[in-house]
Tab-separated table of C-alpha atoms in Angstrom:
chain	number	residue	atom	x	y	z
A	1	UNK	CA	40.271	7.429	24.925
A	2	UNK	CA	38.489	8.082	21.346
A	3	UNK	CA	37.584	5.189	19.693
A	4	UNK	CA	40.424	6.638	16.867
A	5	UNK	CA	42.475	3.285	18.349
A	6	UNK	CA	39.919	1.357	15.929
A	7	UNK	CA	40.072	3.212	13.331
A	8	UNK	CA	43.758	2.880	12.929
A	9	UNK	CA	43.672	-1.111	13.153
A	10	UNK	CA	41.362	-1.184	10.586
A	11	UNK	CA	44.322	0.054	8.760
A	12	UNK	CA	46.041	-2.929	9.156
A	13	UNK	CA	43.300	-5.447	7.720
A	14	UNK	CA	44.518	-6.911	4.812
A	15	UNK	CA	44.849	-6.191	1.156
A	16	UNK	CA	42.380	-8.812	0.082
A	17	UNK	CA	39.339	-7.895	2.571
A	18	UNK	CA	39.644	-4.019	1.354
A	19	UNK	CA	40.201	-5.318	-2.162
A	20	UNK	CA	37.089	-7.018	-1.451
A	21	UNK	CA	35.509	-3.789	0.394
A	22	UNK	CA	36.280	-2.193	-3.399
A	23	UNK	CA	34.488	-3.953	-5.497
A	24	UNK	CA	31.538	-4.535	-3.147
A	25	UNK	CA	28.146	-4.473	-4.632
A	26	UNK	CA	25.196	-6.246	-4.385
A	27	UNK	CA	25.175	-8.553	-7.079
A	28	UNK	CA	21.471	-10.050	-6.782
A	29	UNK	CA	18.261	-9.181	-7.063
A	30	UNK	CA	17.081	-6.162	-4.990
A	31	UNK	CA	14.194	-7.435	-2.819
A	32	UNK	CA	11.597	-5.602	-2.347
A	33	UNK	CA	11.748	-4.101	-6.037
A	34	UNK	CA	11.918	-8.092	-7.036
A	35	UNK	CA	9.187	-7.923	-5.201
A	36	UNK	CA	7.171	-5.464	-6.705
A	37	UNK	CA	8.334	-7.041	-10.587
A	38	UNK	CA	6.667	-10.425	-9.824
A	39	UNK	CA	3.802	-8.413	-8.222
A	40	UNK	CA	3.839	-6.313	-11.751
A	41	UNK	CA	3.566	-9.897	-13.461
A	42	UNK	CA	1.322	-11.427	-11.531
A	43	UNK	CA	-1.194	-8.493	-12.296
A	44	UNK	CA	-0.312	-8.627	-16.008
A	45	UNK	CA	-1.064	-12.056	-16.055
A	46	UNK	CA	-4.150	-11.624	-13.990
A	47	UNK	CA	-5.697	-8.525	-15.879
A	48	UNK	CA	-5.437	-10.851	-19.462
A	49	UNK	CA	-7.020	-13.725	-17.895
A	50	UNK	CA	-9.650	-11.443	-16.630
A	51	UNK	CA	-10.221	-9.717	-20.027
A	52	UNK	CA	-9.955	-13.007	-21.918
A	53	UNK	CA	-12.499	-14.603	-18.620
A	54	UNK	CA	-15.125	-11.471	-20.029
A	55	UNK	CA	-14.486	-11.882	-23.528
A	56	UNK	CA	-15.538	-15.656	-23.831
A	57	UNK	CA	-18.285	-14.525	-21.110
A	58	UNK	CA	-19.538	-11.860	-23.762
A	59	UNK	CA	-19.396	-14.225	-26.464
A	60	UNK	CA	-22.264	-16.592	-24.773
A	61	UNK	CA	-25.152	-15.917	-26.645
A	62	UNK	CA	-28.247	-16.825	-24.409
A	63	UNK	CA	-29.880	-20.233	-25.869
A	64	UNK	CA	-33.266	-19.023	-27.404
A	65	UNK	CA	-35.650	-20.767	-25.428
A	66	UNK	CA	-37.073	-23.609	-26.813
A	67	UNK	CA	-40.605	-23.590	-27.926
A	68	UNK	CA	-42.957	-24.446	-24.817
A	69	UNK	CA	-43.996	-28.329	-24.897
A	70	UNK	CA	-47.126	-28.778	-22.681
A	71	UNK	CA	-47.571	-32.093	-20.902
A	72	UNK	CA	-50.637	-33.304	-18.928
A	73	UNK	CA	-50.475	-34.303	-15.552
A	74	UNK	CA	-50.244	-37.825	-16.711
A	75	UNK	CA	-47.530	-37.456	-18.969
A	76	UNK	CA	-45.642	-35.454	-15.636
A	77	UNK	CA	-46.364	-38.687	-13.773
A	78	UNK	CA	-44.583	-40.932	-16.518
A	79	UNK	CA	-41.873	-38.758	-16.497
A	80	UNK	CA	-38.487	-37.989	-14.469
A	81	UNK	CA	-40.771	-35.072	-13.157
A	82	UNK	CA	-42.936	-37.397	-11.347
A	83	UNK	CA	-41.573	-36.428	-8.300
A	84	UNK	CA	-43.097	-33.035	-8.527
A	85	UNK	CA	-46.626	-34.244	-9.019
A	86	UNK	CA	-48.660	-32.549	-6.671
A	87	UNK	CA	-50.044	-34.469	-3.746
A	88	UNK	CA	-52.888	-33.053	-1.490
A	89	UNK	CA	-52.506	-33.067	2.281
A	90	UNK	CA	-55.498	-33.235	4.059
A	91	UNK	CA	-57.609	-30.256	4.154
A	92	UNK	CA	-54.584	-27.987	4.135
A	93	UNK	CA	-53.502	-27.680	0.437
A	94	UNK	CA	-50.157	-26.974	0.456
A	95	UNK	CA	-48.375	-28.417	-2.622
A	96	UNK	CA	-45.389	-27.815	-5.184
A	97	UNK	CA	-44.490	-28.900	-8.342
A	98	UNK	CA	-41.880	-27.520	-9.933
A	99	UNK	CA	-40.450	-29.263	-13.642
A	100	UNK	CA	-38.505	-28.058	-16.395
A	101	UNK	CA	-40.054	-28.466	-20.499
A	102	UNK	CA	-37.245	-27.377	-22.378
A	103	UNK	CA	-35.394	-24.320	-21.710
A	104	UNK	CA	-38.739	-23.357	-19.622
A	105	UNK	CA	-39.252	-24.478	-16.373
A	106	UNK	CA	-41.810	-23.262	-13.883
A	107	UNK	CA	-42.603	-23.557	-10.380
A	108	UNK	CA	-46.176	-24.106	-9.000
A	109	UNK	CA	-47.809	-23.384	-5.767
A	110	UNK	CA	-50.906	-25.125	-4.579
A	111	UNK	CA	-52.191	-23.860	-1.311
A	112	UNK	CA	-55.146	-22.959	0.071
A	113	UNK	CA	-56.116	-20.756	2.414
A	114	UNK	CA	-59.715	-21.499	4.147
A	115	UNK	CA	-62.178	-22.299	1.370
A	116	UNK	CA	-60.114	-20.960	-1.733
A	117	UNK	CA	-57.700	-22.899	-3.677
A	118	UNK	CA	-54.988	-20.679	-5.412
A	119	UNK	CA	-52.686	-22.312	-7.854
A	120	UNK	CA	-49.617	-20.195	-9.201
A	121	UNK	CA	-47.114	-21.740	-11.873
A	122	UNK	CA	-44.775	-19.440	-11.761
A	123	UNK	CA	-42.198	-19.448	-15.154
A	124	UNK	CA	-38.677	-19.117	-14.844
A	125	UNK	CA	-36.150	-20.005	-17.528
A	126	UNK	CA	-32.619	-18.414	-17.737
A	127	UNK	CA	-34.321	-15.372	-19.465
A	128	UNK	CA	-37.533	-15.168	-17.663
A	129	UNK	CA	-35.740	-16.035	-14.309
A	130	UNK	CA	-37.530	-13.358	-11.759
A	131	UNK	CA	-39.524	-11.127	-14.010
A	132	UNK	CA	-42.471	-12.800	-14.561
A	133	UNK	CA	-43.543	-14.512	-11.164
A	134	UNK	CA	-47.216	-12.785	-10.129
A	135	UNK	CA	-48.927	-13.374	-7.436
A	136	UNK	CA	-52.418	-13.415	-8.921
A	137	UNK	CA	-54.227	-15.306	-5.680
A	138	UNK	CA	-55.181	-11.684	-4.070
A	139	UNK	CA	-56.983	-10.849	-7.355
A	140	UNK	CA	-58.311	-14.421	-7.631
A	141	UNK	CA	-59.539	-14.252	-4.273
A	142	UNK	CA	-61.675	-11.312	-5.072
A	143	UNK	CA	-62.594	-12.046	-8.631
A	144	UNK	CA	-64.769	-14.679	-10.188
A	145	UNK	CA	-64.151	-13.578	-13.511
A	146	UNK	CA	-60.810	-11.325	-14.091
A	147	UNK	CA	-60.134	-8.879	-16.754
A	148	UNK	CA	-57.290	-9.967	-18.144
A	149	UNK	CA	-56.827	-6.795	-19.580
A	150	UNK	CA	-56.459	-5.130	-16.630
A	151	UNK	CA	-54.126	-8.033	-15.596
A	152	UNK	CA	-51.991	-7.080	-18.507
A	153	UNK	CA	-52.161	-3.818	-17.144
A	154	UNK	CA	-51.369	-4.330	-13.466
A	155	UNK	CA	-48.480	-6.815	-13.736
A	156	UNK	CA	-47.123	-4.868	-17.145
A	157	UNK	CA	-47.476	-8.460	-18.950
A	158	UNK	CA	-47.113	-7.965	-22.643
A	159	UNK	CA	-49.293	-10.671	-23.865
A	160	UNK	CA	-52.310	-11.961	-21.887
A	161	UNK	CA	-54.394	-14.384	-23.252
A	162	UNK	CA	-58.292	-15.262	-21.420
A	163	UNK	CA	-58.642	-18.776	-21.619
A	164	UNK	CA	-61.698	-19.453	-19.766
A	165	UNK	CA	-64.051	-19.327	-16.654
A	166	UNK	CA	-66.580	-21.701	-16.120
A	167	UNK	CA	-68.729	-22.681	-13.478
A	168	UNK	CA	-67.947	-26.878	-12.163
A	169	UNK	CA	-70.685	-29.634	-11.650
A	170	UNK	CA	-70.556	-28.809	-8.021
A	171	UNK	CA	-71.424	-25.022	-8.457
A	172	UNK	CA	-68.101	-23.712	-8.082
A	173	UNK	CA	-66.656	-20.718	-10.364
A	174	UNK	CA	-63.376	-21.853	-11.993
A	175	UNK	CA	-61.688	-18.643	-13.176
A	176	UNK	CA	-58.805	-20.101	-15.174
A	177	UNK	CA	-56.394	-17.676	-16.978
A	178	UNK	CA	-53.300	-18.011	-19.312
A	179	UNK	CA	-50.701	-15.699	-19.649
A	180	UNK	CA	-48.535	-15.809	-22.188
A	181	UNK	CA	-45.278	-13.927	-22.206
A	182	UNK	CA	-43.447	-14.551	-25.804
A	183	UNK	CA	-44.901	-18.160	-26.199
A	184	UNK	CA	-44.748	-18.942	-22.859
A	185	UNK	CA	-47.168	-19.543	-20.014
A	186	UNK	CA	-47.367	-17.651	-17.126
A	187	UNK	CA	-49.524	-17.959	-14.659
A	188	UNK	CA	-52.854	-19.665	-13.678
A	189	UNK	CA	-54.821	-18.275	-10.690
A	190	UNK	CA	-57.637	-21.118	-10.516
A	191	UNK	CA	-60.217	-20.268	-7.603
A	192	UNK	CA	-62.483	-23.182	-6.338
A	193	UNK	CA	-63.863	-24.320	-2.973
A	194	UNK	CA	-63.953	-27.851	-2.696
A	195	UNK	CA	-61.807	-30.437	-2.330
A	196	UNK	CA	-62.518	-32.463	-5.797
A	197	UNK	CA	-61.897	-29.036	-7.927
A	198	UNK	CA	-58.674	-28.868	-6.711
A	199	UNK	CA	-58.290	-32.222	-9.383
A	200	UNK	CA	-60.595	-30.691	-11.625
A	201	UNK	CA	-58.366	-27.295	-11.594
A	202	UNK	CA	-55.253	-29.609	-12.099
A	203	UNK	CA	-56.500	-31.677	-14.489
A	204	UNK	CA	-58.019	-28.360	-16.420
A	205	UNK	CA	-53.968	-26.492	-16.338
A	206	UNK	CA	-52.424	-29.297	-17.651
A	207	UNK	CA	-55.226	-29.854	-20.757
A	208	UNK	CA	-54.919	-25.769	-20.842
A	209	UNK	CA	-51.125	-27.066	-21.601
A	210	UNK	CA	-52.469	-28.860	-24.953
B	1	UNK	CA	44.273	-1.873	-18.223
B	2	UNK	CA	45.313	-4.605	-15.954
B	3	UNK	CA	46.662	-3.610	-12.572
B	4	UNK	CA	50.243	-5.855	-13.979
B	5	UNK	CA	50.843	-3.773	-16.752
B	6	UNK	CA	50.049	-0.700	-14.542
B	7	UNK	CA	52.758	-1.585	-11.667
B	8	UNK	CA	55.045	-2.891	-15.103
B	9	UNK	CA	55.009	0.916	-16.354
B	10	UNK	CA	55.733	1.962	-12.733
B	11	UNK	CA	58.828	-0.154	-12.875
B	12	UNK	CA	59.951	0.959	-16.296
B	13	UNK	CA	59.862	4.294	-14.833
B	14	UNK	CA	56.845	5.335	-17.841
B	15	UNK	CA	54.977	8.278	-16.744
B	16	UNK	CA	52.222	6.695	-18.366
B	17	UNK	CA	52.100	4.629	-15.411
B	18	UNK	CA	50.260	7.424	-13.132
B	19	UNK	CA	47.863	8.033	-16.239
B	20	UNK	CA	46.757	4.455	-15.993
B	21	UNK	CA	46.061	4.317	-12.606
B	22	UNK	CA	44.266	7.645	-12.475
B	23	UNK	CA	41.822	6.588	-15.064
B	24	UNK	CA	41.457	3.471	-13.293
B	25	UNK	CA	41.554	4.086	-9.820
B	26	UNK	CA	41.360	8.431	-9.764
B	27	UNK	CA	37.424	8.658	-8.670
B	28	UNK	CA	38.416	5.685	-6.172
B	29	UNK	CA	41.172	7.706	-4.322
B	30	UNK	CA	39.568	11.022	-4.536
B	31	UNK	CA	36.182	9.783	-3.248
B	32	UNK	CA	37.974	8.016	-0.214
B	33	UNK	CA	39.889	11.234	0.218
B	34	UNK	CA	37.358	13.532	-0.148
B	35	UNK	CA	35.182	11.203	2.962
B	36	UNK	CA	37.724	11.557	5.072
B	37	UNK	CA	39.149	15.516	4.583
B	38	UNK	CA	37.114	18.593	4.493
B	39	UNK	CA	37.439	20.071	0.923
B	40	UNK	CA	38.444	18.866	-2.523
B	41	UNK	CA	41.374	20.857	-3.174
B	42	UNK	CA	42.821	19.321	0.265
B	43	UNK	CA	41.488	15.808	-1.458
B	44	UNK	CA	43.080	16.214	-4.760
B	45	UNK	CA	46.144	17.191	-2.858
B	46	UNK	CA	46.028	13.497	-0.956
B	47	UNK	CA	45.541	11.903	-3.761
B	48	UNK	CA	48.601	13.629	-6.042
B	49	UNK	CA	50.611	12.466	-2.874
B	50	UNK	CA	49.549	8.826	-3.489
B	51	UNK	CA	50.519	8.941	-7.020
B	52	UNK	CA	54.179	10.930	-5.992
B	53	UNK	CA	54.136	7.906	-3.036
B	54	UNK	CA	53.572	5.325	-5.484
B	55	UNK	CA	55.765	6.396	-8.244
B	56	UNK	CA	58.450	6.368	-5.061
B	57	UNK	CA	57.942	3.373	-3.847
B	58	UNK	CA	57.448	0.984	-7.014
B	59	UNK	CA	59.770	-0.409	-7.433
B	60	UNK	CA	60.903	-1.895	-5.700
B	61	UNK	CA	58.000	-2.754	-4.101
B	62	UNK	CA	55.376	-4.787	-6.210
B	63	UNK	CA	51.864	-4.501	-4.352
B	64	UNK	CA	50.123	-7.846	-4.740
B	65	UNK	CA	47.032	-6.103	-4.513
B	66	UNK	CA	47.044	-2.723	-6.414
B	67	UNK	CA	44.027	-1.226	-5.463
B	68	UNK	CA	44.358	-2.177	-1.934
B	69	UNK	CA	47.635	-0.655	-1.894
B	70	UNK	CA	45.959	2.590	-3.274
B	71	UNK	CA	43.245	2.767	-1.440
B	72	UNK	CA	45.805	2.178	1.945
B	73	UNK	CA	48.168	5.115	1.042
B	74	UNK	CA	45.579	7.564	-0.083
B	75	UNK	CA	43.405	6.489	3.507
B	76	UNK	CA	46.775	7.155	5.533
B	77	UNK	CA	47.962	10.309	3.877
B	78	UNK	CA	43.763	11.681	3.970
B	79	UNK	CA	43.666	11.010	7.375
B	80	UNK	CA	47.060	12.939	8.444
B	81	UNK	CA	45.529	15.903	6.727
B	82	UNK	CA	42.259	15.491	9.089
B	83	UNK	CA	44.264	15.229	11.552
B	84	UNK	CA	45.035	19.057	10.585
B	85	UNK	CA	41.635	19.954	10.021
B	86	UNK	CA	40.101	18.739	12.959
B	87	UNK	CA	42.600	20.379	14.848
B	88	UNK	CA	40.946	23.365	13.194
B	89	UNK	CA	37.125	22.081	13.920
B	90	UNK	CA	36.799	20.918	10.834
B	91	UNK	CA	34.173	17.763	10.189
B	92	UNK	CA	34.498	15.096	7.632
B	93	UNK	CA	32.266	11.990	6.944
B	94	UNK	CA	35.214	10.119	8.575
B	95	UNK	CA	34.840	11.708	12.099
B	96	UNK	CA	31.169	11.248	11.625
B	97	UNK	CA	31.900	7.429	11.320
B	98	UNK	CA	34.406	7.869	14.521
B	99	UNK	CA	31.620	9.532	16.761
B	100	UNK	CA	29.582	6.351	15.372
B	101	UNK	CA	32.285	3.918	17.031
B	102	UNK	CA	32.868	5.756	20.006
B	103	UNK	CA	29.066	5.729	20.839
B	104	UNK	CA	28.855	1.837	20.510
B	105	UNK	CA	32.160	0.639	21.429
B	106	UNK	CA	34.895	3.059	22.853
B	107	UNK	CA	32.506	4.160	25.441
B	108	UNK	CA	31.863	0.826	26.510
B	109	UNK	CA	35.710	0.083	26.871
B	110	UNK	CA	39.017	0.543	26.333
B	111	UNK	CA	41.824	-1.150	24.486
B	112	UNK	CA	43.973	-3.318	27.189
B	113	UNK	CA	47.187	-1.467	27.694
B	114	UNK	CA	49.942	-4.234	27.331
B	115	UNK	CA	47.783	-5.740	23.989
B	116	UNK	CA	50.034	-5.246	20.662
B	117	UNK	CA	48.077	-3.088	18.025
B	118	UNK	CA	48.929	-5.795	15.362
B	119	UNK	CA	47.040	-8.196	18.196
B	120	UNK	CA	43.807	-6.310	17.933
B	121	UNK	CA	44.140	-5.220	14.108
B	122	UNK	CA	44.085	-9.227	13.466
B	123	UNK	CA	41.115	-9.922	15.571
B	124	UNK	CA	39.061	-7.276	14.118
B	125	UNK	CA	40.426	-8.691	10.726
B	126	UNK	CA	39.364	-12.386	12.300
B	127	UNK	CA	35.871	-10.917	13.339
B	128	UNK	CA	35.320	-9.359	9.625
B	129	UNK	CA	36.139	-12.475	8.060
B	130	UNK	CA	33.560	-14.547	10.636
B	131	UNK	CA	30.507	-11.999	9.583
B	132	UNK	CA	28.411	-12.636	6.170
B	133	UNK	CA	29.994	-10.663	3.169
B	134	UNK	CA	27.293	-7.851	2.855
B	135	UNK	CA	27.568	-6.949	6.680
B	136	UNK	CA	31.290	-6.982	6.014
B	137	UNK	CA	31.329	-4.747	3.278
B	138	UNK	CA	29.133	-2.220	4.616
B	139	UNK	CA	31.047	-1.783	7.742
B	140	UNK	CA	34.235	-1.751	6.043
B	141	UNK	CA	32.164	1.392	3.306
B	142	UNK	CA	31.657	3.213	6.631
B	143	UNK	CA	34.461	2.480	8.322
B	144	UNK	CA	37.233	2.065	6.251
B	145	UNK	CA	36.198	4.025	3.433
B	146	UNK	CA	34.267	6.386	5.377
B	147	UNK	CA	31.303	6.028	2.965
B	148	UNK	CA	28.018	7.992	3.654
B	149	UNK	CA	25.359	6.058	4.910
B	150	UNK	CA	23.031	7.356	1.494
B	151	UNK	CA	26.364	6.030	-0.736
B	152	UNK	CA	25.996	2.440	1.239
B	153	UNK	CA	22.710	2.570	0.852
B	154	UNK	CA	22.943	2.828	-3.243
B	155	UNK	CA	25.692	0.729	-3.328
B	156	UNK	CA	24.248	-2.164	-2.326
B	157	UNK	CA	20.782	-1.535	-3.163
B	158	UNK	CA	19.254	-0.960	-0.090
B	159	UNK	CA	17.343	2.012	2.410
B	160	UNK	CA	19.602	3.314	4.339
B	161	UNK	CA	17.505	2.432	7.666
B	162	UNK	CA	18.740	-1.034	6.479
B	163	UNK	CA	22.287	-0.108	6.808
B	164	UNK	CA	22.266	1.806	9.955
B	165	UNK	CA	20.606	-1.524	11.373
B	166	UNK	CA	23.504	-3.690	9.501
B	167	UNK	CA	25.710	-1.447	11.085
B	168	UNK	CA	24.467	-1.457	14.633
B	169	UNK	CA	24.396	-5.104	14.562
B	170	UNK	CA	27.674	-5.772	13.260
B	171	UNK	CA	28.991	-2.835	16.065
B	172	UNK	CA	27.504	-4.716	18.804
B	173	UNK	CA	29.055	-7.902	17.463
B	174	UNK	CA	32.425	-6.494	17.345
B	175	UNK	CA	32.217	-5.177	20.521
B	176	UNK	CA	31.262	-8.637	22.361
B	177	UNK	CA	33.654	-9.782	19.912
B	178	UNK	CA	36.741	-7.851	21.537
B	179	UNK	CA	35.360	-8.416	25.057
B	180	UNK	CA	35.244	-12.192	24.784
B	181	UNK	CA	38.553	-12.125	23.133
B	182	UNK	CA	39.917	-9.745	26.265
B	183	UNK	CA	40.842	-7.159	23.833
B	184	UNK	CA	38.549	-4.255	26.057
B	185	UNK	CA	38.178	-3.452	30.121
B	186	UNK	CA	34.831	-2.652	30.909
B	187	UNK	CA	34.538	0.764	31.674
């Protein structure tokens, strides 16, 4: 037997159920393209906050760093930077200090390695962040007295100013140098041998400060 | 114009009367007609014999449901002329829809023999009415109406994998539908 049997019982179904079969339509919202609409929104909305996100980001001007305020090492220890004061472990110099003046903060490294002191301040602000750290200590090692011109030349520093090298009571060659990048101190690279010019070297960075 | 003043012009005898209900219900009754016969001069012959069939029989009858009524005599007079074609190996969407139920249910069993036709015409009715209205609609678009599965599809706005799942669902319902109710022997 065909299946023709149902077929000609769905003849008899009532009036209102094909009535119903007539007008038949899906009356809400197709899925999957309702779907893809509030997807469309969603990356309408997203791609405005984005541009608007970029267009306030744009609009911050970088704070012009403020003019570089030196401080001595007693002034540092009077401060909320006292923390940062450099202490000295044994024979092994291995030290930080790190402090923020203003807008321009720096980092310094005291460590020493056998009879040499090297001490690095290394600036970073939020425009000199990681372009103007140097390692000067291999030059320092080999130099009593530096050209800072060829400093200038070797770490493509715009501005380098010699402060001075002098020899300490005990005999030992301080080579002291400041480099200035738009105002702003570099670097020191102090090279001594004993124990007290490692104060001495501090003491003479922070009054190269004033 | 309202299906009341349509049957009221049948029962004034107006000629207008077949007018109305070709503008309102013409691309209804040649659609159905052309789903279930081969070609569309054999359709627009079906559906001139519903409007000569409805002028005859209103009055005095007065359909409750208009389109329903349609839809019935054009379905019934459509199918007598497949009949005719198929004798002639002719295919229509409606014997596609046929081969559909014989794959899913007629092959898994057979009307019982003593069971009245009315019997099994009101528990399909009873198992239509127990399914959700979309499932309902789209089996009664293929079956009833012998709608294409791409004209379900658009209809209500879905792919037409969708439908030939709705379908295959709602077959295999009906069919454990009719066993439990006794209505088929296992083959």
């Amino acid at each position: 037997m065909s299946s023709d049997w149902l077929v000609l019982c769905l003849a008899h179904i009532s009036d209102d159920l094909v009535e119903e079969a007539i007008v038949s339509r899906r009356t809400g919202f197709h899925f999957p393209k309702l779907m893809v609409g509030i997807a469309a929104c969603i990356s309408v909305v997203l791609l405005i906050s984005l541009t608007t996100l970029i267009g306030k980001f744009n609009e911050q001007v970088p704070a012009a760093p403020e003019p570089f305020t030196p401080m001595t090492l007693s002034e540092i220890a009077s401060s909320k930077y006292a923390d940062f004061i450099p202490e000295l472990e044994g024979n092994g110099y291995i030290l930080d200090v790190a402090g923020i003046y203003g807008h321009a903060s720096f980092k310094a490294s005291f460590f020493s390695e056998s009879s040499e002191v090297h001490i690095l301040i290394e600036p970073y602000s939020d425009t000199y962040h990681n372009q103007n750290i140097i390692d000067m200590s291999s030059l320092a090692q080999s130099s009593e007295s530096v050209d800072p011109i060829f400093l200038a030349e070797q770490f493509d520093i715009e501005c380098l100013e010699y402060v001075t090298s002098q020899v300490t009571a005990a005999g030992r060659i301080i080579t002291q140098f400041s480099v200035l990048k738009d105002g702003y101190v570099a670097q020191y690279v102090i090279k001594s041998t004993v124990q007290d010019d490692i104060a001495q070297a501090i003491e003479r960075i922070c009054l190269c400060y004033k | 114009m309202d299906d009341e003043l349509i049957i009221d012009l049948f029962w004034v005898r107006s000629e207008q009367a077949i007018t109305e209900t070709d503008i309102k219900y013409g691309v209804m009754c040649i659609t159905l007609a052309q789903n279930i016969v081969t070609n569309h001069e054999d359709a627009e012959e079906c559906v001139n014999d519903t409007y000569l069939s409805l002028w005859n029989a209103i009055p005095p009858t007065r359909p409750a449901v208009f389109s329903a009524y349609i839809a019935k005599i054009v379905r019934n007079l459509a199918m007598k002329k497949a009949t005719y074609n198929n004798a002639q190996k002719r295919s229509s969407n409606m014997t596609v829809s046929i081969h559909e139920l014989e794959g899913y249910i007629a092959a898994r069993g057979n009307p019982v023999d003593t069971i009245q036709g009315q019997a099994l015409a009101s528990c399909i009715e009873q198992f239509l009415r127990s399914i959700d209205y979309e499932s309902r609609n789209i089996f009664l678009r293929r079956y009833w109406f012998f709608d294409s599965i791409s004209d379900i599809a658009k209809r209500f706005a879905m792919s037409e994998s969708k439908v030939k799942s709705r379908l295959f669902r709602t077959r295999n319902k009906l069919y454990t539908h009719l066993m439990k109710e006794g209505f088929l022997n296992v083959k």
